Each structure stands twice: as C-alpha cells, then as structure tokens.
Coordinates of C-alpha atoms in Angstrom, one line a residue:
X8 CA -34.6 -33.8 22.5
X9 CA -31.6 -36.1 22.2
X10 CA -28.4 -33.2 21.9
X11 CA -26.0 -34.8 18.9
X12 CA -22.0 -34.5 19.5
X13 CA -20.2 -34.4 16.3
X14 CA -16.3 -34.8 16.5
X15 CA -14.3 -31.1 16.6
X16 CA -13.3 -31.3 13.3
X17 CA -17.3 -30.0 12.3
X18 CA -17.2 -28.0 14.5
X19 CA -14.2 -26.9 12.6
X20 CA -16.3 -27.2 8.9
X21 CA -18.8 -25.5 9.7
X22 CA -17.1 -22.2 11.7
X23 CA -15.1 -22.1 7.9
X24 CA -18.1 -22.4 6.1
X25 CA -20.1 -19.4 7.7
X26 CA -16.9 -17.2 7.1
X27 CA -16.8 -18.3 3.8
X28 CA -19.9 -17.3 3.3
X29 CA -19.0 -14.2 5.2
X30 CA -16.6 -13.5 2.7
X31 CA -18.1 -13.7 -0.1
X32 CA -21.2 -11.5 0.9
X33 CA -18.4 -8.7 1.7
X34 CA -16.2 -9.4 -1.2
X35 CA -19.4 -9.4 -3.3
X36 CA -21.4 -5.9 -1.5
X37 CA -17.4 -4.4 -2.0
X38 CA -16.9 -2.2 -4.6
X39 CA -13.7 -3.5 -5.8
X40 CA -12.8 -4.6 -9.3
X41 CA -10.0 -7.2 -9.4
X42 CA -7.3 -8.8 -12.0
X43 CA -4.0 -10.4 -12.7
X44 CA -1.7 -8.9 -14.6
X45 CA 0.8 -11.1 -16.6
X46 CA 4.2 -9.9 -18.1
X47 CA 5.2 -10.8 -21.0
X48 CA 7.4 -9.6 -23.9
X49 CA 6.3 -7.1 -26.6
X50 CA 5.6 -8.3 -30.5
X51 CA 7.1 -6.4 -33.0
X52 CA 4.6 -4.6 -35.5
X53 CA 5.1 -5.0 -39.2
X54 CA 6.4 -1.4 -39.8
X55 CA 9.4 -1.8 -37.2
X56 CA 7.9 1.7 -35.0
X57 CA 8.2 1.5 -32.0
X58 CA 5.0 3.0 -29.3
X59 CA 7.3 4.6 -26.7
X60 CA 11.0 5.3 -28.2
X61 CA 13.4 7.2 -26.2
X62 CA 16.8 6.9 -26.7
X63 CA 18.7 6.7 -30.1
X64 CA 18.5 3.4 -31.4
X65 CA 16.7 0.2 -31.5
X66 CA 16.6 -0.7 -28.0
X67 CA 13.7 1.9 -27.0
X68 CA 10.3 -0.7 -26.2
X69 CA 11.5 -2.6 -28.2
X70 CA 9.7 -6.3 -29.3
X71 CA 12.3 -8.0 -26.9
X72 CA 11.1 -5.5 -24.1
X73 CA 8.6 -6.8 -20.9
X74 CA 5.5 -5.8 -20.9
X75 CA 2.7 -6.1 -18.6
X76 CA -1.0 -7.2 -19.7
X77 CA -4.9 -8.0 -18.5
X78 CA -7.1 -10.4 -20.2
X79 CA -10.1 -9.3 -20.7
X80 CA -12.8 -10.1 -23.0
X81 CA -14.4 -7.7 -25.1
X82 CA -18.1 -7.9 -27.3
X83 CA -21.2 -9.7 -27.3
X84 CA -20.7 -12.8 -27.4
X85 CA -17.2 -11.8 -25.7
X86 CA -14.1 -12.6 -27.3
X87 CA -11.0 -13.1 -24.8
X88 CA -7.8 -9.5 -25.5
X89 CA -4.7 -10.0 -23.5
X90 CA -4.0 -5.6 -23.6
X91 CA -1.5 -3.1 -22.0
X92 CA -2.0 -2.0 -19.3
X93 CA -1.0 1.2 -20.2
X94 CA -1.5 4.4 -17.4
X95 CA 0.7 6.8 -19.9
X96 CA -2.3 7.2 -22.1
X97 CA -6.5 7.3 -22.5
X98 CA -7.6 5.4 -25.0
X99 CA -8.9 1.5 -25.2
X100 CA -8.4 -0.2 -28.1
X101 CA -8.3 -3.2 -29.8
X102 CA -6.4 -4.5 -33.3
X103 CA -8.6 -6.2 -35.5
X104 CA -6.8 -10.4 -36.3
X105 CA -7.9 -11.0 -39.3
X106 CA -8.4 -15.3 -39.3
X107 CA -6.9 -17.1 -42.2
X108 CA -10.2 -16.4 -44.4
X109 CA -9.7 -12.5 -43.8
X110 CA -12.3 -12.2 -41.7
X111 CA -11.5 -9.9 -39.0
X112 CA -13.1 -12.3 -36.1
X113 CA -14.5 -8.8 -33.6
X114 CA -16.8 -7.9 -36.4
X115 CA -18.4 -11.1 -35.4
X116 CA -19.3 -9.2 -32.5
X117 CA -22.5 -7.1 -32.4
X118 CA -20.4 -4.0 -31.7
X119 CA -22.0 -0.9 -32.6
X120 CA -19.8 1.7 -34.6
X121 CA -20.2 5.3 -33.3
X122 CA -17.9 6.6 -36.8
X123 CA -16.0 5.3 -39.0
X124 CA -12.8 6.4 -39.4
X125 CA -12.6 9.0 -36.5
X126 CA -10.1 6.8 -33.6
X127 CA -6.6 8.4 -34.6
X128 CA -3.9 8.4 -32.2
X129 CA -0.9 9.7 -32.4
X130 CA 2.4 8.8 -29.8
X131 CA 5.9 10.8 -28.8
X132 CA 7.7 9.0 -31.3
X133 CA 5.5 9.0 -34.3
X134 CA 4.1 6.2 -34.2
X135 CA 0.2 5.6 -34.7
X136 CA -2.9 4.3 -35.5
X137 CA -6.2 4.8 -37.0
X138 CA -9.2 3.2 -37.6
X139 CA -12.7 3.7 -36.0
X140 CA -14.8 4.3 -32.7
X141 CA -17.0 1.2 -31.5
X142 CA -18.9 0.6 -28.6
X143 CA -19.5 -2.9 -26.4
X144 CA -19.1 -4.9 -23.5
X145 CA -16.4 -5.5 -21.7
X146 CA -16.0 -8.3 -18.9
X147 CA -13.2 -7.5 -16.2
X148 CA -12.8 -9.2 -13.3
X149 CA -16.3 -11.2 -13.4
X150 CA -18.2 -7.4 -13.9
X151 CA -19.3 -6.0 -17.1
X152 CA -18.8 -3.0 -18.4
X153 CA -21.6 -1.4 -20.9
X154 CA -21.4 0.2 -23.8
X155 CA -18.0 1.2 -23.1
X156 CA -16.4 3.1 -26.5
X157 CA -13.6 2.0 -27.8
X158 CA -10.9 2.0 -30.5
X159 CA -11.3 -0.9 -33.5
X160 CA -7.3 -1.1 -35.2
X161 CA -7.2 -1.3 -38.4
X162 CA -4.0 0.1 -38.9
X163 CA -1.1 0.6 -36.5
X164 CA 2.7 1.4 -36.3
X165 CA 2.2 0.8 -32.2
X166 CA 4.3 -1.9 -30.6
X167 CA 1.4 -2.2 -28.1
X168 CA -0.1 -4.9 -31.4
X169 CA -2.5 -6.6 -28.8
X170 CA -4.0 -3.1 -28.6
X171 CA -4.4 -1.1 -24.5
X172 CA -6.2 -0.4 -21.8
X173 CA -5.7 3.6 -21.5
X174 CA -6.1 4.7 -18.0
X175 CA -5.1 7.7 -18.1
X176 CA -7.0 11.2 -18.0
X177 CA -9.9 11.8 -20.5
X178 CA -8.0 15.2 -21.2
X179 CA -5.2 12.9 -22.8
X180 CA -7.6 10.6 -25.2
X181 CA -5.3 11.4 -28.5
X182 CA -7.6 12.1 -30.8
X183 CA -8.7 15.4 -28.8
X184 CA -4.9 16.7 -30.4
X185 CA -5.1 14.9 -33.9
X186 CA -9.5 15.5 -35.0
X187 CA -10.4 18.2 -32.2
X188 CA -12.8 15.3 -30.9
X189 CA -14.8 15.7 -27.6
X190 CA -13.9 14.0 -24.8
X191 CA -15.4 10.9 -23.8
X192 CA -15.6 8.5 -20.5
X193 CA -12.7 6.4 -20.3
X194 CA -12.5 2.7 -18.7
X195 CA -12.5 3.7 -15.0
X196 CA -15.4 7.0 -15.7
X197 CA -17.6 4.4 -17.1
X198 CA -17.1 1.8 -14.2
X199 CA -18.1 4.8 -12.1
X200 CA -21.1 6.3 -13.9
X201 CA -22.3 2.4 -13.7
X202 CA -22.0 2.2 -10.4
X203 CA -19.1 -1.0 -10.5
X204 CA -16.9 1.7 -8.5
X205 CA -16.9 4.3 -6.1
X206 CA -14.1 6.9 -7.0
X207 CA -12.5 7.3 -10.1
X208 CA -9.4 5.8 -7.9
X209 CA -7.2 2.3 -9.5
X210 CA -4.1 0.4 -7.4
X211 CA -1.4 -1.6 -9.2
X212 CA 1.0 -3.8 -7.7
X213 CA 3.0 -5.1 -10.4
X214 CA 4.9 -7.5 -8.4
X215 CA 9.2 -8.8 -8.5
X216 CA 10.2 -9.2 -12.0
X217 CA 11.3 -13.5 -11.8
X218 CA 7.5 -13.5 -10.8
X219 CA 5.8 -11.7 -13.6
X220 CA 2.5 -11.7 -11.7
X221 CA 0.8 -9.4 -10.1
X222 CA -3.0 -7.4 -9.4
X223 CA -4.7 -4.2 -10.2
X224 CA -7.7 -3.0 -8.4
X225 CA -10.6 -0.7 -9.9
X226 CA -12.2 1.0 -6.4
X227 CA -9.6 -1.0 -4.0
X228 CA -6.2 -1.3 -2.9
X229 CA -5.2 -4.3 -0.9
X230 CA -2.8 -3.0 2.0
X231 CA -1.1 -6.3 2.5
X232 CA 0.8 -5.7 -0.8
X233 CA 3.2 -3.4 0.4
X234 CA 5.2 -2.0 3.7
X235 CA 5.8 1.4 5.3
X236 CA 2.7 4.5 5.2
X237 CA 1.0 4.9 2.0
X238 CA 2.3 8.4 1.0
X239 CA 0.4 11.1 -1.0
X240 CA 1.0 13.4 -3.5
X241 CA -0.5 16.2 -5.8
X242 CA -0.1 15.6 -9.5
X243 CA 1.7 17.8 -11.2
X244 CA 0.2 20.7 -13.6
X245 CA 1.5 21.1 -17.5
X246 CA 3.1 24.9 -17.4
X247 CA 1.1 26.2 -20.5
X248 CA -2.0 25.5 -19.8
X249 CA -2.2 25.0 -16.0
X250 CA -4.5 21.7 -16.1
X251 CA -3.1 17.6 -15.0
X252 CA -3.1 15.5 -17.8
X253 CA -0.4 12.8 -17.6
X254 CA 0.9 10.7 -14.1
X255 CA 2.8 12.6 -12.9
X256 CA 5.2 13.5 -10.0
X257 CA 7.7 15.1 -8.3
X258 CA 11.5 13.3 -8.6
X259 CA 13.0 14.9 -5.3
X260 CA 16.2 12.9 -4.8
X261 CA 17.7 10.0 -6.2
X262 CA 20.9 7.7 -4.6
X263 CA 23.1 4.4 -4.5
X264 CA 23.3 1.7 -2.1
X265 CA 26.4 -0.6 -2.7
X266 CA 27.0 -2.4 0.0
X267 CA 26.0 0.4 2.9
X268 CA 27.7 3.5 0.8
X269 CA 25.7 5.9 -0.2
X270 CA 26.1 8.1 -3.5
X271 CA 23.5 10.9 -3.9
X272 CA 23.2 12.3 -7.5
X273 CA 20.7 14.4 -6.7
X274 CA 21.5 18.6 -4.5
X275 CA 19.0 18.9 -1.9
X276 CA 17.2 21.2 -3.9
X277 CA 16.9 18.5 -6.9
X278 CA 12.6 18.8 -8.2
X279 CA 11.9 17.4 -11.4
X280 CA 8.9 16.2 -13.0
X281 CA 8.1 12.2 -13.9
X282 CA 5.5 10.1 -15.1
X283 CA 4.2 7.0 -13.8
X284 CA 4.1 5.0 -16.3
X285 CA 3.2 1.2 -16.5
X286 CA 3.5 1.9 -21.0
X287 CA 7.1 1.7 -20.6
X288 CA 9.1 -1.4 -19.7
X289 CA 12.2 0.9 -18.9
X290 CA 12.7 4.2 -17.2
X291 CA 14.1 7.1 -18.6
X292 CA 15.8 9.8 -17.1
X293 CA 17.6 13.4 -18.1
X294 CA 21.3 12.3 -19.6
X295 CA 22.2 14.7 -16.5
X296 CA 21.3 11.8 -14.0
X297 CA 20.9 9.0 -15.5
X298 CA 24.3 9.0 -17.4
X299 CA 26.2 9.3 -13.7
X300 CA 23.9 6.4 -13.4
X301 CA 25.1 5.0 -15.9
X302 CA 28.6 5.7 -15.5
X303 CA 28.4 4.4 -12.0
X304 CA 27.6 1.1 -12.1
X305 CA 29.6 0.4 -15.1
X306 CA 27.4 -0.5 -17.9
X307 CA 27.6 -1.3 -21.3
X308 CA 26.8 1.3 -24.5
X309 CA 25.2 -0.8 -27.4
X310 CA 24.2 0.0 -30.3
X311 CA 21.7 -2.7 -30.0
X312 CA 20.0 -2.3 -26.6
X313 CA 22.0 1.0 -25.0
X314 CA 23.6 0.4 -22.2
X315 CA 23.5 -3.6 -20.9
X316 CA 25.3 -5.3 -17.7
X317 CA 26.2 -9.1 -17.0
X318 CA 22.8 -10.5 -15.8
X319 CA 24.2 -12.8 -13.6
X320 CA 26.7 -10.6 -12.0
X321 CA 24.1 -7.8 -10.9
X322 CA 21.2 -9.9 -9.9
X323 CA 22.5 -11.4 -6.9
X324 CA 25.0 -8.1 -6.3
X325 CA 23.1 -6.6 -2.7
X326 CA 23.2 -2.8 -4.1
X327 CA 19.7 -0.9 -4.6
X328 CA 18.9 2.4 -6.3
X329 CA 16.9 5.1 -3.9
X330 CA 14.2 7.6 -5.6
X331 CA 12.7 10.1 -3.2
X332 CA 9.7 12.4 -3.8
X333 CA 8.4 15.7 -2.5
X334 CA 10.8 17.0 -0.6
X335 CA 12.6 14.9 2.6
X336 CA 9.2 13.9 4.1
X337 CA 7.9 12.3 0.6
X338 CA 7.8 8.7 0.1
X339 CA 10.9 7.0 -0.7
X340 CA 11.2 3.8 -3.1
X341 CA 14.0 1.5 -2.8
X342 CA 14.7 -0.7 -6.1
X343 CA 17.5 -2.8 -6.3
X344 CA 19.5 -3.5 -9.3
X345 CA 18.1 -7.2 -9.3
X346 CA 14.5 -5.7 -10.8
X347 CA 16.5 -3.2 -13.2
X348 CA 17.4 -6.1 -15.2
X349 CA 15.5 -6.8 -18.5
X350 CA 16.7 -10.7 -19.9
X351 CA 17.9 -10.9 -23.4
X352 CA 16.0 -13.7 -25.0
X353 CA 19.0 -14.5 -27.4
X354 CA 22.3 -15.5 -27.3
X355 CA 23.5 -12.1 -26.4
X356 CA 27.6 -12.2 -24.1
X357 CA 29.6 -10.1 -23.1
X358 CA 33.7 -11.2 -24.2
X359 CA 34.1 -13.3 -21.1
X360 CA 30.5 -15.4 -22.0
X361 CA 28.1 -14.0 -19.4
X362 CA 24.9 -13.1 -20.4
X363 CA 23.6 -9.5 -21.1
X364 CA 20.9 -7.8 -19.4
X365 CA 19.7 -4.6 -20.7
X366 CA 20.0 -2.0 -17.5
X367 CA 16.3 -0.9 -16.3
X368 CA 17.7 3.5 -16.2
X369 CA 18.2 4.8 -19.8
X370 CA 19.4 8.1 -21.0
X371 CA 16.2 10.5 -22.7
X372 CA 17.6 11.9 -26.0
X373 CA 17.1 15.0 -27.4
X374 CA 13.7 14.1 -29.9
X375 CA 12.2 12.9 -26.7
X376 CA 13.4 14.6 -23.4
X377 CA 10.4 12.4 -21.5
X378 CA 12.0 11.3 -18.2
X379 CA 10.2 8.2 -17.2
X380 CA 9.6 5.8 -14.3
X381 CA 8.5 2.8 -16.4
X382 CA 8.2 -0.9 -15.6
X383 CA 11.9 -1.3 -13.8
X384 CA 10.6 1.3 -11.6
X385 CA 7.4 0.6 -10.6
X386 CA 7.8 -2.7 -10.0
X387 CA 9.3 -1.9 -6.6
X388 CA 6.7 0.8 -6.0
X389 CA 2.9 -0.2 -5.3
X390 CA 0.7 2.8 -6.4
X391 CA -2.4 4.5 -6.3
X392 CA -3.7 6.8 -8.5
X393 CA -6.5 9.1 -8.0
X394 CA -8.1 11.0 -11.3
X395 CA -11.0 12.3 -9.0
X396 CA -8.2 14.6 -6.5
X397 CA -5.4 14.5 -9.0
X398 CA -3.2 12.3 -6.2
X399 CA -1.1 9.7 -6.7
X400 CA 0.0 8.0 -3.7
X401 CA 3.3 5.3 -3.3
X402 CA 4.6 3.0 -0.6
X403 CA 6.9 0.5 -0.9
X404 CA 6.0 -2.7 -2.4
X405 CA 6.8 -5.7 -0.3
X406 CA 7.1 -8.8 -2.9
X407 CA 5.5 -11.8 -3.7
X408 CA 3.6 -11.1 -0.5
X409 CA 1.3 -14.3 -0.2
X410 CA -2.0 -11.7 2.1
X411 CA -4.5 -10.1 0.2
X412 CA -6.0 -7.0 2.6
X413 CA -8.6 -5.4 0.1
X414 CA -10.4 -2.4 0.9
X415 CA -13.2 -0.3 -1.4
X416 CA -12.0 3.5 -2.2
X417 CA -15.0 5.8 -0.5
X418 CA -17.4 8.2 -2.9
X419 CA -14.6 11.1 -4.0
X420 CA -11.3 9.7 -3.6
X421 CA -8.6 11.2 -2.2
X422 CA -6.4 10.3 1.2
X423 CA -9.7 10.5 3.8
X424 CA -11.3 7.7 1.5
X425 CA -8.4 5.6 1.1
X426 CA -7.7 3.1 3.4
X427 CA -4.0 4.3 5.1
X428 CA -3.3 6.8 2.8
X429 CA -1.5 10.1 4.5
X430 CA -0.8 13.3 2.7
X431 CA 2.7 14.9 2.2
X432 CA 2.4 18.3 4.2
X433 CA 4.2 21.3 2.2
X434 CA 5.5 18.2 -1.0
X435 CA 7.2 19.8 -3.4
X436 CA 5.0 19.8 -6.6
X437 CA 7.2 20.9 -9.8
X438 CA 5.1 21.4 -13.3
X439 CA 5.7 20.0 -16.9
X440 CA 7.3 21.7 -19.7
X441 CA 5.1 23.0 -22.7
X442 CA 6.2 19.9 -25.6
X443 CA 8.6 17.9 -22.8
X444 CA 9.2 16.6 -18.9
X445 CA 13.4 17.8 -18.7
X446 CA 15.3 18.6 -16.4
X447 CA 16.5 21.6 -18.5
X448 CA 19.4 23.3 -18.2
X449 CA 19.1 24.9 -14.8
X450 CA 18.4 21.9 -13.0
X451 CA 20.8 20.4 -15.0
X452 CA 23.1 22.4 -13.2
X453 CA 22.3 21.0 -10.0
X454 CA 22.9 17.6 -10.2
X455 CA 26.0 16.5 -8.2
X456 CA 27.8 13.4 -10.0
X457 CA 30.1 11.7 -8.3
X458 CA 33.2 12.8 -7.6
X459 CA 36.2 11.3 -10.3
X460 CA 33.3 9.6 -12.9
X461 CA 33.8 11.0 -15.9
X462 CA 31.4 9.3 -19.1
X463 CA 31.1 6.0 -19.5
X464 CA 33.4 4.4 -21.9
X465 CA 33.4 0.5 -23.6
X466 CA 36.0 -0.8 -21.3
X467 CA 35.3 0.6 -17.4
X468 CA 38.5 0.1 -15.2
X469 CA 37.7 2.4 -12.4
X470 CA 37.6 0.6 -9.5
X471 CA 35.0 3.0 -7.2
X472 CA 31.2 1.1 -7.6
X473 CA 30.3 -2.0 -9.0
X474 CA 33.0 -0.9 -12.0
X475 CA 35.8 -3.7 -11.1
X476 CA 33.4 -5.5 -8.8
X477 CA 31.7 -6.7 -11.7
X478 CA 34.2 -7.4 -13.5
X479 CA 32.4 -6.4 -16.9
X480 CA 35.0 -5.7 -19.9
X481 CA 34.8 -4.9 -23.5
X482 CA 31.6 -4.8 -25.7
X483 CA 28.7 -7.5 -25.8
X484 CA 28.7 -9.9 -28.5
X485 CA 25.5 -11.4 -29.6
X486 CA 27.9 -14.5 -31.2
X487 CA 27.6 -15.8 -28.2
X488 CA 25.1 -19.3 -27.6
X489 CA 25.3 -18.9 -24.3
X490 CA 21.9 -18.6 -22.2
X491 CA 21.7 -16.9 -19.2
X492 CA 20.6 -19.3 -16.4
X493 CA 17.0 -18.3 -14.5
X494 CA 17.1 -16.9 -10.8
X495 CA 14.5 -17.1 -7.9
X496 CA 15.1 -14.1 -6.2
X497 CA 16.5 -13.4 -2.7
X498 CA 12.6 -11.9 -0.6
X499 CA 11.2 -14.5 -2.7
X500 CA 7.9 -15.6 -0.6
X501 CA 8.5 -18.9 1.5
X502 CA 6.1 -21.4 2.5
X503 CA 4.9 -21.5 5.8
X504 CA 3.9 -24.1 8.1
X505 CA 0.6 -25.5 8.3
X506 CA -1.4 -24.1 11.1
X507 CA -2.9 -26.7 14.1
X508 CA -6.2 -27.6 13.9
X509 CA -7.5 -26.4 16.5
X510 CA -6.3 -22.6 15.8
X511 CA -7.9 -23.0 12.1
X512 CA -11.0 -24.7 14.7
X513 CA -10.8 -20.7 16.6
X514 CA -10.1 -18.9 13.2
X515 CA -13.2 -20.1 11.2
X516 CA -15.9 -20.2 14.5
X517 CA -13.4 -16.1 14.9
X518 CA -14.4 -15.1 11.3
X519 CA -17.3 -16.3 11.6
X520 CA -19.0 -14.3 14.6
X521 CA -18.0 -11.2 12.9
X522 CA -20.2 -11.7 10.2
X523 CA -23.6 -12.6 12.7

C-alpha cells in the first residue's frame, strides 16, 4: 500500500486535534465548576437602605459602589439571574421581578415552595429580606445543581437588589437567627452531595479594578492566576461559641510602601480578626488603624462618600499597602494604590478640577465595629476557601493573567488535597468577639501611628508621604462637570509574539502524546 505524504501543517492539525480531544476529556472528567465573575455598579434599593453600612453617612456600600456578580440560570425552564457573589453570607436568594402586567416571572418556573413566608434574612446594618423558600435547579458553569433550596424574596431593604449567591457556612444562614429554623444545604453543600465537586472548596480571582472580569472555581484552583506561595491559615472561631461561622483570618501587620519608604501601622504583637467578604465593596478597619492610614495618604473626609482622593494622581502613584496574616511566616498581600480607588460615576471634583475617587480603606463606626477586607483588598489576592477544614489559603494575584492551569481539589480538601497549598506553621489565630470583630482598646493601643501625623483635616498641609505630592487641598464638590479619564494599569498583560508553525506542531504532538 502506498503511503501518502501529508504537508507538515496537516501533522500540526492532527496533533492539535488529539490534544484538544484530550483536554476536553480531561476537563469533563475533572470535578471543577468554573464561571466568569463580572464587576458592575450596585443598584439602589427603593428604601435607601444599604446591605452593609459600616461607616457614618451614605457612603457605605451605596448604589455607586462596585460589586461582583455571577450570571446563573435558575428555574425550570431556566431564567437568567445576575446574582452578587457573597462570601459574607450563606443564603442564595433571588428577588421577585414583576413584569409590566404585574406578573412575577419566577412564578412561571416550576419550582416547589417549601414554606410560605419563612425566608427572612437580617443583615448587620438592620436591612434584610423576606419571602418564601423554594427549590429548583440552578445551572452554573454549564453544570446543573438539582433541587437547591433558595429564598424567593418578596420584600427587600438590601442594596443587593438582584439577589445573592451566599457562599458561607450553613451555620451562618440568616434564618437560623431570625426564626430558629434548622440549617439547610448551601449551594456548595449540594454540589458536593450530588458529586459535582469533590470538596467544599472554592477559589476566587477577582482580577484588577480596570478589567472587572475574573473567575470563580468550585472544587478547584487555577495555579496560573497567582504568583508566589499559596499559604494556608486556619479560620478564626467565635469567642463565645468556639465555632467557625465566618470567613475570618488574623491580620497581623499592615504597612505602606511609598516609593521605597516603608511605614508600618502595626506593632509586632498586633493581631486582629478580619472577615474576607466579597459582598463588601470597600475595606473597613478599626479607626485605630484606618485613620492613621487615611491621614498618611491625605484622603479628604466627605459627607457623601466618606474619604476621597483625586483619581488620577493616586492611580498613577507608585505606592502600595501590604497586608500580613498569621504572623511573620504567613501570607503577605501587596495592594497597589490603583486597586484602592473606586470611581464615582458622577461629576464630583476637588476645587482644582480633579475628579474625586472613594479611597478603598474606610474606618468602621460604633454601630458596626467589624473589620472587613472587601473587594478593594480581595482584587489583589487569590483566595481559596476550604469549608471542610475551615481554612483559607492566600497568594498574591497575577493581574490579567491570560494563562490557565485548573486543577481539582481532592476529596476532603485540606492543604494535602489542594494543589500548591502549604500550611503556615505556628500561625497566629485571633478569635472573634461575640458581637463584632473590632480591635478593642488593648489592640488599639498597640497600633503604632507614624510620628508627627494627626487626624486628617479638610486641607492637609503636611509634606510626609503622599501629602503635598498629590497636590490635594480643600474639600470635594459635586458641582463641576469634569469626568474621570479612563486609564490602563501599568501591570496590564501584553500579548506575546505568535509562535512559529514548527513549535506549534511539536506542542500539538507532545500534548497529544501525553494522552496516549
């Protein structure tokens, strides 16, 4: 039989075809559910309440704040819903949206009502939701989670008016505190019991503020989305109950790198519990820590938006905050100043005409003294939440990474089953107080504020740090018409040069060969 000689590019195509089939088979076999995340502005609720008000005034998580969402399908037949990702709560719920005729679309789905009028949530700022429980299918990342229990919200004072995907522990389900109900399987619980993922583990990569598109993986991690070590910490238990019910780790240091000059805002013995919460747009810290930070950078107090800074000057300024966890050998996450800015989508300027942005670190207040590391922090971290073992793994994010290496987490989770994860030996663990996670008087006394810095004023004049460099004077005003310019981060990924045909052929055959 004569042997036909194919052109070299045919060999390349054949090799790639085998490789693609191999990768598709591997992806289908792996128990990982992946989805893109999207950043968008919140929508104001009709009542004017906010879900997580943690500072005085209307700033707190307002309709102008960013939030991160998943586009998932709920119901039979399925209907698309844009729901906020929330590691700070545990209930998944959707808000009833009547059409022009007053007919509620979700009632057209063939869901099963569990109990009328028993879905009640209450958040820390006094807002909440009420309605019914129902069960139906959820399609997420191309996978169907069957008969998931959810809340059908009929009334809401929450600022998350589309609904939430609660990713916390079932012990933190809102209905337990409100009406004494028994816990029910959360979405992550159900994924495990239905064999869709191996462990109650998920990882989040929010990516940078300018891109606004990241990913979430249930049952897996993507080692191409972070740099450096992935270090594992135990979550902090509640002081009274002794159980872990929130995504809390121990913050042990915080500092600013201002063009090579390091200023530390914590003492060597400093330790405070902080909640990692994707449902919170900003980062809120006890005033003993937040105010010295705010004062150092020269942020201006504003009755409408809290503390604000000029967008352009701070976006381009080469400074960063470093958060340390669990002690000197624990993870350290560097947050560039550009990631700490939240653009105000309205003309809001300083007297010199520069557009104002909300500064990403804000102080808590007496009503809700809770330390939250929200999206302004989480964008710079790759975070793995392991609910089976009550642990959190942290690594420095790789902004705008175009590569992907998704690996599944084995049954049971834990560092031995999470690829690349390493436990921090002897890590410090600070317990939560019963009603809040405040630093308290003792911890506050340990905070070492920079010498010579007082409380922030409307017209900063000090020359230390960013003060004087950014050229900020006076208070912001909303009367001007200038809008903020768009910017591209200096760390944005740039496309590489295309590979040559021979290299592509070799790679294609090599990957295909691994499958044979």
